[in-house]
Coordinates of C-alpha atoms in Angstrom, one line a residue:
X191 CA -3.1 16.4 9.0
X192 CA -1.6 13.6 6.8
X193 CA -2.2 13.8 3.2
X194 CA -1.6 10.6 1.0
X195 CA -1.7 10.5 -3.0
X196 CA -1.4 7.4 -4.6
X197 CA 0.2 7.8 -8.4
X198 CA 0.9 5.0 -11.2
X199 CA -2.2 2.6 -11.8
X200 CA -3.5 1.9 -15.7
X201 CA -4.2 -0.8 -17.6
X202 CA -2.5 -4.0 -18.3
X203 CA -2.9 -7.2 -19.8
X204 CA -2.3 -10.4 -17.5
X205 CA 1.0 -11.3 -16.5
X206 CA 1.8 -7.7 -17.1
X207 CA 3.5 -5.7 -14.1
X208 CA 2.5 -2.1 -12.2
X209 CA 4.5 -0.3 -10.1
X210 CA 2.5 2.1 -7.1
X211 CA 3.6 5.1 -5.4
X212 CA 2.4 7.0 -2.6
X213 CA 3.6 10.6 -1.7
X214 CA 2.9 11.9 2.1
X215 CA 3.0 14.6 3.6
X216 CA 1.8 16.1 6.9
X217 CA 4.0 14.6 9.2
X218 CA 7.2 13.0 9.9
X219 CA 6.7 10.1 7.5
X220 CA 9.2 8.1 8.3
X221 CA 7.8 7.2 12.2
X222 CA 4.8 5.5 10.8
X223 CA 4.3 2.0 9.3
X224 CA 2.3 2.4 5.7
X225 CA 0.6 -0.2 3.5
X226 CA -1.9 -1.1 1.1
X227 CA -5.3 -2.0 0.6
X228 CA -7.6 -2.4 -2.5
X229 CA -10.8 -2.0 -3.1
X230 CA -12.9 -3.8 -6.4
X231 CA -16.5 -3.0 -7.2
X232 CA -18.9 -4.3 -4.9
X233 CA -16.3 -6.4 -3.0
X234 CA -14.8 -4.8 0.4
X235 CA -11.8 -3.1 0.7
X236 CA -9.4 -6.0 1.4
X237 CA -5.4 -5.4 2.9
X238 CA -2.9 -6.0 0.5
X239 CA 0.6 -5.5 1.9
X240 CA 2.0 -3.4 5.1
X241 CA 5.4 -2.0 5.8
X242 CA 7.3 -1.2 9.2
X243 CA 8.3 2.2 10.0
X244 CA 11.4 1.0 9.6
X245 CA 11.1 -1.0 6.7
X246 CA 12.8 -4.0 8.1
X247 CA 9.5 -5.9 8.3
X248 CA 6.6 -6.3 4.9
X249 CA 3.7 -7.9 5.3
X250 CA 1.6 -9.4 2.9
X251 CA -2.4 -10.7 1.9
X252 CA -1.5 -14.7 0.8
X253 CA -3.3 -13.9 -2.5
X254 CA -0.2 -11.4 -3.6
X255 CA 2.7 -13.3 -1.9
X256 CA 5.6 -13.7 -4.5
X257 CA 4.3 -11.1 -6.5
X258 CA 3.9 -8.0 -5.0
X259 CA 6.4 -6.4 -2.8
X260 CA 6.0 -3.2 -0.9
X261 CA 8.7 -0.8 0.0
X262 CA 9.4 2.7 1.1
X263 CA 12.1 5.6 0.7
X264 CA 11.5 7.6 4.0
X265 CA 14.2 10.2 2.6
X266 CA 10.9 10.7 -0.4
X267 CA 8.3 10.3 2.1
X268 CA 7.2 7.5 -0.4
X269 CA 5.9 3.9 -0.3
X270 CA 5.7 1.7 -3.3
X271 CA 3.9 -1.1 -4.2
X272 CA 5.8 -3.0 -7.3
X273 CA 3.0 -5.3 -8.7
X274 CA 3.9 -8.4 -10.9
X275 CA 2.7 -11.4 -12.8
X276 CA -0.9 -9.3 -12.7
X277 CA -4.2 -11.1 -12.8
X278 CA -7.6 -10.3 -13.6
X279 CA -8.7 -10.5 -9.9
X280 CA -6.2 -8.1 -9.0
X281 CA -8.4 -5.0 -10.9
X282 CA -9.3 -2.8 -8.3
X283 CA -9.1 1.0 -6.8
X284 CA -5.8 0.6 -4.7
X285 CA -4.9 3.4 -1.8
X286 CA -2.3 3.3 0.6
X287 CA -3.0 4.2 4.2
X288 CA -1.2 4.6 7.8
X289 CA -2.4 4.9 11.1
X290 CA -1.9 7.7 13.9
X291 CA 0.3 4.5 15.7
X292 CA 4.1 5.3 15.7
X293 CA 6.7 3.5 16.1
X294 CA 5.5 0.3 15.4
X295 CA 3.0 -2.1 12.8
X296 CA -0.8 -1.2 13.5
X297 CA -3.5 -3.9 12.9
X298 CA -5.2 -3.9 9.8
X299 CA -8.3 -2.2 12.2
X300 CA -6.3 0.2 13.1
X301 CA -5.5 2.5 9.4
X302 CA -7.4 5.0 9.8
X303 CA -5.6 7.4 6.9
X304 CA -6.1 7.0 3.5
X305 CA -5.9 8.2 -0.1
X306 CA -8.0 9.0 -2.8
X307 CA -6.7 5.6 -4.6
X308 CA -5.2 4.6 -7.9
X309 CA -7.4 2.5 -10.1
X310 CA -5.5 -0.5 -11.8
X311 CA -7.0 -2.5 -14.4
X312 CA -6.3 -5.9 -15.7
X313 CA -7.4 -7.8 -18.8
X314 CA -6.8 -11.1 -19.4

């Protein structure tokens, strides 16, 4: 069973920066594609960037375009999430999931995986 654990939320002002990890383990991480999705209080959980299994490929919500980038270390079994130029709309519970799909980029339908979330707030 795939186990995911999200690592290196807190609290920044505006404009400030964040950078996310996730740790898996469970299964040979490096055959899956991974991304992130966040989730703030009574909003839905909304995608916010996706990586190939390969890594060759990132994929990203238009709301964090030029200022997020995701990226993974498949000898870590680790995905990141490097957050930047933060905004107060960006506070929320963010987890990273995958999908039971190898070999190539699920549809955002299709995570079914996910961890317990890192919460990241932002003041302005």
């Amino acid at each position: 069973q795939v186990q995911l654990v999200e690592s290196g939320g807190g609290s920044v002002q505006a404009g400030g920066s964040l950078k996310l990890s996730c740790a898996a383990s469970g299964r040979t991480f490096r055959n899956y594609a991974m991304a992130w999705f966040r989730m703030a209080p009574g909003k839905e959980r909304e995608f916010v960037a996706g990586i190939s299994w390969r890594g060759d490929n990132a994929y990203y919500a238009d709301f964090v375009k030029g200022r997020f980038t995701i990226s993974r270390d498949n000898a870590k079994n680790t995905v990141y999430l490097q957050m930047n130029n933060l905004e107060p709309g960006d506070t929320a519970l963010y987890s990273c999931a995958t999908a039971d799909i190898p070999y190539r980029t699920p549809g955002v339908a299709e995570y079914g995986h996910w961890g317990p979330g890192t919460q990241v707030t932002v003041s302005s």
